[in-house]
């Protein structure tokens, strides 16, 4: 049961770099306001993951375009994650290798253009969507846009803590991987990661997840986009 009621069709964009907490915060906020949450990174991860599995070069734009077309025919993207060909792929897309592949294929304009329609369609009746370009490109008309950030060391520490039980890399290696991913996502030509002009920046380096969600709820309530129930 949600504690807040959202205005009909409310769209909330949450963008930010890897490990800033977008996904975690988006899910908690969704529970508070009763909206579906959609993690756009999963779309890029699915393409990256499929490309790795099929040995498709990550800069082969023709093969990637065909892969996206195939993916769009067989994808089911829901609050439980992403399914392809009737199988739930979400868990196997979580590795850093798939994240890096996703970031590489995401630099291709053709790939991004092909995914735009699906993202907008899913958001039509209201949602919380997290990614890199949601507030700037996918939903520029969203009523609330947040740009979540944290220091690179803190983001790497969070990611490392998540992966270490699976025998992952050292903290220093995670920091380097994250820096490379940040650079690729921020410096690419098409839809780079950046804060929307009307976006609200939140630095979560020293904040608890609950405090980040409370800050967002405060903004939404002050704007009349949610009311307490
Ligand atoms: N404010 C916070 N304080 C401490 N830990 C946090 C905070 N926000 C998120 N975390 C933790 O950091 C990890 C990464 O968070 P999350 O997956 O939500 O980030 P993300 O921005 O969605 O990353 P990605 O873009 O790579 O999917 C999770 O283990 C999460 O519990
Ligand atoms: N809206 C989006 C979402 C994701 N990407 C790319 C860039 C990321 O490095 C990669 C993986 O995303 P994550 O699951 O870590 O959020 O996908 C993008 O370009 N645009």
PDB file of C-alpha atoms and ligand atoms in Angstrom:
ATOM      1  CA  UNK A   1       0.000   0.000   0.000  1.00  0.00           C
ATOM      2  CA  UNK A   2       1.496   3.352  -1.060  1.00  0.00           C
ATOM      3  CA  UNK A   3       1.728   6.288   1.351  1.00  0.00           C
ATOM      4  CA  UNK A   4       1.295   8.843  -1.408  1.00  0.00           C
ATOM      5  CA  UNK A   5      -1.011   9.272  -4.391  1.00  0.00           C
ATOM      6  CA  UNK A   6       0.570  10.486  -7.634  1.00  0.00           C
ATOM      7  CA  UNK A   7      -1.199  12.738 -10.135  1.00  0.00           C
ATOM      8  CA  UNK A   8      -2.374  10.683 -13.154  1.00  0.00           C
ATOM      9  CA  UNK A   9       0.354   9.964 -15.698  1.00  0.00           C
ATOM     10  CA  UNK A  10       3.177  11.287 -13.501  1.00  0.00           C
ATOM     11  CA  UNK A  11       6.595  10.731 -15.078  1.00  0.00           C
ATOM     12  CA  UNK A  12       9.704  10.927 -12.893  1.00  0.00           C
ATOM     13  CA  UNK A  13      13.183  10.710 -14.421  1.00  0.00           C
ATOM     14  CA  UNK A  14      16.184   9.607 -12.349  1.00  0.00           C
ATOM     15  CA  UNK A  15      19.521   9.845 -14.130  1.00  0.00           C
ATOM     16  CA  UNK A  16      23.057   9.514 -12.891  1.00  0.00           C
ATOM     17  CA  UNK A  17      26.284   7.541 -13.184  1.00  0.00           C
ATOM     18  CA  UNK A  18      26.717   3.876 -12.323  1.00  0.00           C
ATOM     19  CA  UNK A  19      26.402   3.058  -8.627  1.00  0.00           C
ATOM     20  CA  UNK A  20      24.847   6.404  -7.683  1.00  0.00           C
ATOM     21  CA  UNK A  21      21.827   4.493  -6.346  1.00  0.00           C
ATOM     22  CA  UNK A  22      19.283   5.191  -9.109  1.00  0.00           C
ATOM     23  CA  UNK A  23      17.811   1.691  -9.236  1.00  0.00           C
ATOM     24  CA  UNK A  24      17.565   1.287  -5.461  1.00  0.00           C
ATOM     25  CA  UNK A  25      16.013   4.708  -4.951  1.00  0.00           C
ATOM     26  CA  UNK A  26      13.667   4.338  -7.947  1.00  0.00           C
ATOM     27  CA  UNK A  27      12.242   1.087  -6.518  1.00  0.00           C
ATOM     28  CA  UNK A  28      11.715   2.588  -3.054  1.00  0.00           C
ATOM     29  CA  UNK A  29      10.142   5.732  -4.466  1.00  0.00           C
ATOM     30  CA  UNK A  30       7.882   3.601  -6.670  1.00  0.00           C
ATOM     31  CA  UNK A  31       6.638   1.767  -3.561  1.00  0.00           C
ATOM     32  CA  UNK A  32       5.890   5.101  -1.872  1.00  0.00           C
ATOM     33  CA  UNK A  33       3.955   6.691  -4.720  1.00  0.00           C
ATOM     34  CA  UNK A  34       2.474   3.601  -6.415  1.00  0.00           C
ATOM     35  CA  UNK A  35       4.083   3.969  -9.846  1.00  0.00           C
ATOM     36  CA  UNK A  36       5.811   1.305 -11.959  1.00  0.00           C
ATOM     37  CA  UNK A  37       9.580   1.587 -12.188  1.00  0.00           C
ATOM     38  CA  UNK A  38      11.590   0.966 -15.322  1.00  0.00           C
ATOM     39  CA  UNK A  39      15.356   0.530 -15.416  1.00  0.00           C
ATOM     40  CA  UNK A  40      16.426   1.573 -18.929  1.00  0.00           C
ATOM     41  CA  UNK A  41      19.962   0.256 -18.316  1.00  0.00           C
ATOM     42  CA  UNK A  42      18.550  -3.261 -18.658  1.00  0.00           C
ATOM     43  CA  UNK A  43      17.735  -2.617 -22.323  1.00  0.00           C
ATOM     44  CA  UNK A  44      21.320  -1.642 -23.097  1.00  0.00           C
ATOM     45  CA  UNK A  45      22.594  -4.493 -20.930  1.00  0.00           C
ATOM     46  CA  UNK A  46      20.479  -6.984 -22.875  1.00  0.00           C
ATOM     47  CA  UNK A  47      21.978  -5.807 -26.157  1.00  0.00           C
ATOM     48  CA  UNK A  48      25.491  -5.832 -24.676  1.00  0.00           C
ATOM     49  CA  UNK A  49      24.913  -9.279 -23.136  1.00  0.00           C
ATOM     50  CA  UNK A  50      23.516 -10.745 -26.352  1.00  0.00           C
ATOM     51  CA  UNK A  51      26.392  -9.275 -28.366  1.00  0.00           C
ATOM     52  CA  UNK A  52      28.946 -10.850 -25.994  1.00  0.00           C
ATOM     53  CA  UNK A  53      27.156 -14.198 -26.074  1.00  0.00           C
ATOM     54  CA  UNK A  54      27.013 -14.231 -29.874  1.00  0.00           C
ATOM     55  CA  UNK A  55      30.531 -12.858 -30.409  1.00  0.00           C
ATOM     56  CA  UNK A  56      29.265  -9.758 -32.179  1.00  0.00           C
ATOM     57  CA  UNK A  57      31.882  -6.995 -32.231  1.00  0.00           C
ATOM     58  CA  UNK A  58      30.697  -4.097 -30.061  1.00  0.00           C
ATOM     59  CA  UNK A  59      31.480  -1.587 -32.809  1.00  0.00           C
ATOM     60  CA  UNK A  60      29.766  -3.531 -35.640  1.00  0.00           C
ATOM     61  CA  UNK A  61      26.897  -1.101 -36.160  1.00  0.00           C
ATOM     62  CA  UNK A  62      25.136  -3.201 -38.808  1.00  0.00           C
ATOM     63  CA  UNK A  63      25.112  -6.382 -36.707  1.00  0.00           C
ATOM     64  CA  UNK A  64      24.072  -4.409 -33.609  1.00  0.00           C
ATOM     65  CA  UNK A  65      21.174  -2.769 -35.462  1.00  0.00           C
ATOM     66  CA  UNK A  66      19.935  -6.227 -36.531  1.00  0.00           C
ATOM     67  CA  UNK A  67      20.346  -7.447 -32.940  1.00  0.00           C
ATOM     68  CA  UNK A  68      18.257  -4.552 -31.600  1.00  0.00           C
ATOM     69  CA  UNK A  69      15.503  -5.309 -34.150  1.00  0.00           C
ATOM     70  CA  UNK A  70      15.466  -8.954 -33.061  1.00  0.00           C
ATOM     71  CA  UNK A  71      15.505  -7.917 -29.424  1.00  0.00           C
ATOM     72  CA  UNK A  72      12.572  -5.530 -29.888  1.00  0.00           C
ATOM     73  CA  UNK A  73      10.469  -8.376 -31.302  1.00  0.00           C
ATOM     74  CA  UNK A  74      11.185 -10.705 -28.402  1.00  0.00           C
ATOM     75  CA  UNK A  75      11.638  -8.466 -25.392  1.00  0.00           C
ATOM     76  CA  UNK A  76       9.277  -8.272 -22.431  1.00  0.00           C
ATOM     77  CA  UNK A  77      10.285  -5.447 -20.133  1.00  0.00           C
ATOM     78  CA  UNK A  78       8.424  -5.393 -16.836  1.00  0.00           C
ATOM     79  CA  UNK A  79       8.815  -4.349 -13.216  1.00  0.00           C
ATOM     80  CA  UNK A  80      10.393  -7.778 -12.604  1.00  0.00           C
ATOM     81  CA  UNK A  81      13.212  -7.075 -15.021  1.00  0.00           C
ATOM     82  CA  UNK A  82      13.767  -8.001 -18.604  1.00  0.00           C
ATOM     83  CA  UNK A  83      12.887 -11.183 -20.512  1.00  0.00           C
ATOM     84  CA  UNK A  84      14.090 -12.194 -23.950  1.00  0.00           C
ATOM     85  CA  UNK A  85      12.762 -15.178 -25.891  1.00  0.00           C
ATOM     86  CA  UNK A  86      10.550 -16.115 -22.927  1.00  0.00           C
ATOM     87  CA  UNK A  87      13.480 -16.297 -20.453  1.00  0.00           C
ATOM     88  CA  UNK A  88      14.187 -13.809 -17.653  1.00  0.00           C
ATOM     89  CA  UNK A  89      17.659 -12.399 -18.363  1.00  0.00           C
ATOM     90  CA  UNK A  90      17.873  -9.875 -15.518  1.00  0.00           C
ATOM     91  CA  UNK A  91      20.293 -11.683 -13.198  1.00  0.00           C
ATOM     92  CA  UNK A  92      22.777 -12.694 -15.858  1.00  0.00           C
ATOM     93  CA  UNK A  93      23.012  -9.075 -17.064  1.00  0.00           C
ATOM     94  CA  UNK A  94      24.341  -7.749 -13.737  1.00  0.00           C
ATOM     95  CA  UNK A  95      28.073  -8.381 -14.260  1.00  0.00           C
ATOM     96  CA  UNK A  96      30.571  -5.563 -14.784  1.00  0.00           C
ATOM     97  CA  UNK A  97      31.567  -7.136 -18.136  1.00  0.00           C
ATOM     98  CA  UNK A  98      27.991  -6.778 -19.395  1.00  0.00           C
ATOM     99  CA  UNK A  99      27.815  -3.251 -17.929  1.00  0.00           C
ATOM    100  CA  UNK A 100      30.913  -2.251 -19.908  1.00  0.00           C
ATOM    101  CA  UNK A 101      29.531  -3.872 -23.091  1.00  0.00           C
ATOM    102  CA  UNK A 102      26.216  -2.051 -22.537  1.00  0.00           C
ATOM    103  CA  UNK A 103      28.036   1.255 -22.183  1.00  0.00           C
ATOM    104  CA  UNK A 104      29.943   0.605 -25.443  1.00  0.00           C
ATOM    105  CA  UNK A 105      26.904  -0.336 -27.564  1.00  0.00           C
ATOM    106  CA  UNK A 106      24.958   2.555 -25.998  1.00  0.00           C
ATOM    107  CA  UNK A 107      27.315   5.011 -27.710  1.00  0.00           C
ATOM    108  CA  UNK A 108      25.840   4.070 -31.119  1.00  0.00           C
ATOM    109  CA  UNK A 109      23.115   6.440 -32.249  1.00  0.00           C
ATOM    110  CA  UNK A 110      21.273   3.750 -34.239  1.00  0.00           C
ATOM    111  CA  UNK A 111      20.978   1.598 -31.129  1.00  0.00           C
ATOM    112  CA  UNK A 112      19.658   4.513 -29.047  1.00  0.00           C
ATOM    113  CA  UNK A 113      17.190   5.658 -31.698  1.00  0.00           C
ATOM    114  CA  UNK A 114      15.718   2.181 -32.016  1.00  0.00           C
ATOM    115  CA  UNK A 115      15.112   1.952 -28.252  1.00  0.00           C
ATOM    116  CA  UNK A 116      13.473   5.345 -27.879  1.00  0.00           C
ATOM    117  CA  UNK A 117       9.949   4.368 -29.007  1.00  0.00           C
ATOM    118  CA  UNK A 118       9.731   1.420 -26.615  1.00  0.00           C
ATOM    119  CA  UNK A 119      10.855   3.512 -23.645  1.00  0.00           C
ATOM    120  CA  UNK A 120       8.366   6.285 -24.411  1.00  0.00           C
ATOM    121  CA  UNK A 121       5.511   3.839 -24.952  1.00  0.00           C
ATOM    122  CA  UNK A 122       6.102   2.164 -21.602  1.00  0.00           C
ATOM    123  CA  UNK A 123       6.184   5.544 -19.841  1.00  0.00           C
ATOM    124  CA  UNK A 124       2.895   6.732 -21.377  1.00  0.00           C
ATOM    125  CA  UNK A 125       0.648   6.042 -18.401  1.00  0.00           C
ATOM    126  CA  UNK A 126       3.143   7.238 -15.800  1.00  0.00           C
ATOM    127  CA  UNK A 127       6.297   5.753 -14.326  1.00  0.00           C
ATOM    128  CA  UNK A 128       9.616   6.256 -12.604  1.00  0.00           C
ATOM    129  CA  UNK A 129      12.333   5.675 -15.169  1.00  0.00           C
ATOM    130  CA  UNK A 130      16.034   5.525 -14.399  1.00  0.00           C
ATOM    131  CA  UNK A 131      18.998   5.712 -16.748  1.00  0.00           C
ATOM    132  CA  UNK A 132      21.432   8.217 -18.245  1.00  0.00           C
ATOM    133  CA  UNK A 133      19.344  10.287 -20.694  1.00  0.00           C
ATOM    134  CA  UNK A 134      15.803   9.937 -19.351  1.00  0.00           C
ATOM    135  CA  UNK A 135      15.401  13.589 -18.330  1.00  0.00           C
ATOM    136  CA  UNK A 136      17.284  14.977 -21.325  1.00  0.00           C
ATOM    137  CA  UNK A 137      16.149  12.770 -24.251  1.00  0.00           C
ATOM    138  CA  UNK A 138      13.661   9.998 -23.438  1.00  0.00           C
ATOM    139  CA  UNK A 139      11.161  11.994 -21.352  1.00  0.00           C
ATOM    140  CA  UNK A 140      12.139  15.673 -21.641  1.00  0.00           C
ATOM    141  CA  UNK A 141       8.576  16.544 -20.570  1.00  0.00           C
ATOM    142  CA  UNK A 142       8.810  14.563 -17.282  1.00  0.00           C
ATOM    143  CA  UNK A 143       7.313  16.586 -14.410  1.00  0.00           C
ATOM    144  CA  UNK A 144      10.232  15.802 -12.090  1.00  0.00           C
ATOM    145  CA  UNK A 145      13.852  15.064 -12.999  1.00  0.00           C
ATOM    146  CA  UNK A 146      16.508  14.050 -10.529  1.00  0.00           C
ATOM    147  CA  UNK A 147      20.224  13.714 -11.154  1.00  0.00           C
ATOM    148  CA  UNK A 148      21.702  11.386  -8.584  1.00  0.00           C
ATOM    149  CA  UNK A 149      25.448  11.345  -8.000  1.00  0.00           C
ATOM    150  CA  UNK A 150      28.069  10.233  -5.466  1.00  0.00           C
ATOM    151  CA  UNK A 151      31.871  10.295  -5.389  1.00  0.00           C
ATOM    152  CA  UNK A 152      33.567   7.734  -7.589  1.00  0.00           C
ATOM    153  CA  UNK A 153      35.120   6.012  -4.554  1.00  0.00           C
ATOM    154  CA  UNK A 154      31.772   5.670  -2.765  1.00  0.00           C
ATOM    155  CA  UNK A 155      30.039   4.372  -5.913  1.00  0.00           C
ATOM    156  CA  UNK A 156      32.839   1.859  -6.429  1.00  0.00           C
ATOM    157  CA  UNK A 157      32.683   0.819  -2.780  1.00  0.00           C
ATOM    158  CA  UNK A 158      28.945   0.120  -3.159  1.00  0.00           C
ATOM    159  CA  UNK A 159      29.453  -1.861  -6.366  1.00  0.00           C
ATOM    160  CA  UNK A 160      32.408  -3.782  -4.888  1.00  0.00           C
ATOM    161  CA  UNK A 161      30.358  -4.689  -1.791  1.00  0.00           C
ATOM    162  CA  UNK A 162      27.650  -6.046  -4.102  1.00  0.00           C
ATOM    163  CA  UNK A 163      30.034  -8.144  -6.194  1.00  0.00           C
ATOM    164  CA  UNK A 164      32.609  -9.344  -3.663  1.00  0.00           C
ATOM    165  CA  UNK A 165      30.610 -12.410  -2.591  1.00  0.00           C
ATOM    166  CA  UNK A 166      30.771 -13.591  -6.193  1.00  0.00           C
ATOM    167  CA  UNK A 167      34.582 -13.424  -6.084  1.00  0.00           C
ATOM    168  CA  UNK A 168      34.696 -10.096  -7.955  1.00  0.00           C
ATOM    169  CA  UNK A 169      37.571  -7.671  -8.573  1.00  0.00           C
ATOM    170  CA  UNK A 170      39.474  -5.600  -5.982  1.00  0.00           C
ATOM    171  CA  UNK A 171      38.122  -2.200  -4.937  1.00  0.00           C
ATOM    172  CA  UNK A 172      40.897  -0.467  -6.889  1.00  0.00           C
ATOM    173  CA  UNK A 173      39.965  -2.413 -10.048  1.00  0.00           C
ATOM    174  CA  UNK A 174      36.280  -1.497  -9.597  1.00  0.00           C
ATOM    175  CA  UNK A 175      37.266   2.184  -9.256  1.00  0.00           C
ATOM    176  CA  UNK A 176      39.170   2.026 -12.550  1.00  0.00           C
ATOM    177  CA  UNK A 177      36.282   0.226 -14.327  1.00  0.00           C
ATOM    178  CA  UNK A 178      33.823   2.802 -13.036  1.00  0.00           C
ATOM    179  CA  UNK A 179      35.995   5.720 -14.163  1.00  0.00           C
ATOM    180  CA  UNK A 180      36.199   4.252 -17.655  1.00  0.00           C
ATOM    181  CA  UNK A 181      32.440   3.704 -17.797  1.00  0.00           C
ATOM    182  CA  UNK A 182      31.764   7.246 -16.513  1.00  0.00           C
ATOM    183  CA  UNK A 183      34.034   8.687 -19.154  1.00  0.00           C
ATOM    184  CA  UNK A 184      32.404   6.696 -21.971  1.00  0.00           C
ATOM    185  CA  UNK A 185      28.871   7.592 -20.816  1.00  0.00           C
ATOM    186  CA  UNK A 186      29.649  11.287 -20.267  1.00  0.00           C
ATOM    187  CA  UNK A 187      31.765  11.927 -23.342  1.00  0.00           C
ATOM    188  CA  UNK A 188      29.835  10.066 -26.040  1.00  0.00           C
ATOM    189  CA  UNK A 189      28.379  12.143 -28.845  1.00  0.00           C
ATOM    190  CA  UNK A 190      24.769  10.933 -28.649  1.00  0.00           C
ATOM    191  CA  UNK A 191      22.643  11.462 -25.533  1.00  0.00           C
ATOM    192  CA  UNK A 192      25.587  11.689 -23.114  1.00  0.00           C
ATOM    193  CA  UNK A 193      25.055  11.399 -19.382  1.00  0.00           C
ATOM    194  CA  UNK A 194      24.334  14.887 -18.060  1.00  0.00           C
ATOM    195  CA  UNK A 195      21.965  16.680 -15.756  1.00  0.00           C
ATOM    196  CA  UNK A 196      18.882  18.165 -17.449  1.00  0.00           C
ATOM    197  CA  UNK A 197      18.684  21.959 -17.216  1.00  0.00           C
ATOM    198  CA  UNK A 198      15.569  21.621 -15.075  1.00  0.00           C
ATOM    199  CA  UNK A 199      16.974  18.624 -13.165  1.00  0.00           C
ATOM    200  CA  UNK A 200      17.527  18.539  -9.412  1.00  0.00           C
ATOM    201  CA  UNK A 201      20.963  17.325  -8.312  1.00  0.00           C
ATOM    202  CA  UNK A 202      21.267  15.069  -5.274  1.00  0.00           C
ATOM    203  CA  UNK A 203      24.693  13.941  -4.062  1.00  0.00           C
ATOM    204  CA  UNK A 204      24.177  10.701  -2.142  1.00  0.00           C
ATOM    205  CA  UNK A 205      27.842  10.202  -1.109  1.00  0.00           C
ATOM    206  CA  UNK A 206      27.052  10.580   2.584  1.00  0.00           C
ATOM    207  CA  UNK A 207      23.274  10.075   2.461  1.00  0.00           C
ATOM    208  CA  UNK A 208      21.301   6.982   3.392  1.00  0.00           C
ATOM    209  CA  UNK A 209      18.930   5.604   0.762  1.00  0.00           C
ATOM    210  CA  UNK A 210      15.925   6.591   2.938  1.00  0.00           C
ATOM    211  CA  UNK A 211      17.140  10.181   3.111  1.00  0.00           C
ATOM    212  CA  UNK A 212      17.492  10.376  -0.671  1.00  0.00           C
ATOM    213  CA  UNK A 213      13.935   9.072  -1.094  1.00  0.00           C
ATOM    214  CA  UNK A 214      12.629  11.551   1.512  1.00  0.00           C
ATOM    215  CA  UNK A 215      14.317  14.411  -0.308  1.00  0.00           C
ATOM    216  CA  UNK A 216      12.614  13.356  -3.555  1.00  0.00           C
ATOM    217  CA  UNK A 217       9.224  12.938  -1.880  1.00  0.00           C
ATOM    218  CA  UNK A 218       9.592  16.472  -0.478  1.00  0.00           C
ATOM    219  CA  UNK A 219      10.190  17.913  -3.955  1.00  0.00           C
ATOM    220  CA  UNK A 220       7.239  15.992  -5.443  1.00  0.00           C
ATOM    221  CA  UNK A 221       4.894  17.040  -2.619  1.00  0.00           C
ATOM    222  CA  UNK A 222       5.911  20.704  -2.822  1.00  0.00           C
ATOM    223  CA  UNK A 223       5.187  20.660  -6.560  1.00  0.00           C
ATOM    224  CA  UNK A 224       1.730  19.153  -5.972  1.00  0.00           C
ATOM    225  CA  UNK A 225       2.676  15.995  -7.928  1.00  0.00           C
ATOM    226  CA  UNK A 226       1.896  13.687  -4.991  1.00  0.00           C
ATOM    227  CA  UNK A 227      -0.468  13.935  -2.020  1.00  0.00           C
ATOM    228  CA  UNK A 228      -0.402  11.964   1.234  1.00  0.00           C
ATOM    229  CA  UNK A 229      -3.074   9.255   1.546  1.00  0.00           C
TER     230      UNK A 229
HETATM  231  N1  LIG B   1      22.634   6.239  -0.558  1.00  0.00           N
HETATM  232  C1  LIG B   1      23.185   5.022  -0.535  1.00  0.00           C
HETATM  233  N2  LIG B   1      23.965   4.675   0.495  1.00  0.00           N
HETATM  234  C2  LIG B   1      24.549   3.470   0.551  1.00  0.00           C
HETATM  235  N3  LIG B   1      24.411   2.504  -0.386  1.00  0.00           N
HETATM  236  C3  LIG B   1      23.642   2.792  -1.432  1.00  0.00           C
HETATM  237  C4  LIG B   1      23.007   4.045  -1.565  1.00  0.00           C
HETATM  238  N4  LIG B   1      22.313   4.039  -2.727  1.00  0.00           N
HETATM  239  C5  LIG B   1      22.523   2.823  -3.284  1.00  0.00           C
HETATM  240  N5  LIG B   1      23.314   2.075  -2.496  1.00  0.00           N
HETATM  241  C6  LIG B   1      23.786   0.706  -2.785  1.00  0.00           C
HETATM  242  O1  LIG B   1      24.705   0.834  -3.863  1.00  0.00           O
HETATM  243  C7  LIG B   1      24.574  -0.276  -4.756  1.00  0.00           C
HETATM  244  C8  LIG B   1      24.333   0.245  -6.162  1.00  0.00           C
HETATM  245  O2  LIG B   1      23.082   0.879  -6.207  1.00  0.00           O
HETATM  246  P1  LIG B   1      22.180   0.841  -7.512  1.00  0.00           P
HETATM  247  O3  LIG B   1      22.291  -0.463  -8.202  1.00  0.00           O
HETATM  248  O4  LIG B   1      20.833   1.314  -7.103  1.00  0.00           O
HETATM  249  O5  LIG B   1      22.911   1.946  -8.403  1.00  0.00           O
HETATM  250  P2  LIG B   1      22.593   2.388  -9.886  1.00  0.00           P
HETATM  251  O6  LIG B   1      22.835   3.854  -9.963  1.00  0.00           O
HETATM  252  O7  LIG B   1      21.225   1.929 -10.280  1.00  0.00           O
HETATM  253  O8  LIG B   1      23.717   1.608 -10.694  1.00  0.00           O
HETATM  254  P3  LIG B   1      23.714   1.130 -12.232  1.00  0.00           P
HETATM  255  O9  LIG B   1      23.514   2.353 -13.068  1.00  0.00           O
HETATM  256  O10 LIG B   1      25.067   0.559 -12.457  1.00  0.00           O
HETATM  257  O11 LIG B   1      22.606   0.129 -12.403  1.00  0.00           O
HETATM  258  C9  LIG B   1      23.441  -1.139  -4.184  1.00  0.00           C
HETATM  259  O12 LIG B   1      24.003  -2.189  -3.442  1.00  0.00           O
HETATM  260  C10 LIG B   1      22.682  -0.204  -3.269  1.00  0.00           C
HETATM  261  O13 LIG B   1      22.070  -0.884  -2.186  1.00  0.00           O
HETATM  262  N1  LIG B   2      19.254   5.444 -20.352  1.00  0.00           N
HETATM  263  C1  LIG B   2      20.422   4.729 -20.446  1.00  0.00           C
HETATM  264  C2  LIG B   2      20.665   3.649 -19.598  1.00  0.00           C
HETATM  265  C3  LIG B   2      21.852   2.970 -19.720  1.00  0.00           C
HETATM  266  N2  LIG B   2      22.737   3.350 -20.664  1.00  0.00           N
HETATM  267  C4  LIG B   2      23.996   2.608 -20.882  1.00  0.00           C
HETATM  268  C5  LIG B   2      25.185   3.253 -20.221  1.00  0.00           C
HETATM  269  C6  LIG B   2      25.475   2.409 -19.020  1.00  0.00           C
HETATM  270  O1  LIG B   2      26.842   2.398 -18.689  1.00  0.00           O
HETATM  271  C7  LIG B   2      24.954   1.032 -19.444  1.00  0.00           C
HETATM  272  C8  LIG B   2      24.454   0.157 -18.310  1.00  0.00           C
HETATM  273  O2  LIG B   2      23.514   0.896 -17.527  1.00  0.00           O
HETATM  274  P1  LIG B   2      23.227   0.539 -15.980  1.00  0.00           P
HETATM  275  O3  LIG B   2      22.486  -0.747 -15.960  1.00  0.00           O
HETATM  276  O4  LIG B   2      24.547   0.431 -15.298  1.00  0.00           O
HETATM  277  O5  LIG B   2      22.387   1.679 -15.494  1.00  0.00           O
HETATM  278  O6  LIG B   2      23.892   1.295 -20.333  1.00  0.00           O
HETATM  279  C9  LIG B   2      22.484   4.417 -21.466  1.00  0.00           C
HETATM  280  O7  LIG B   2      23.316   4.783 -22.309  1.00  0.00           O
HETATM  281  N3  LIG B   2      21.326   5.086 -21.344  1.00  0.00           N
END
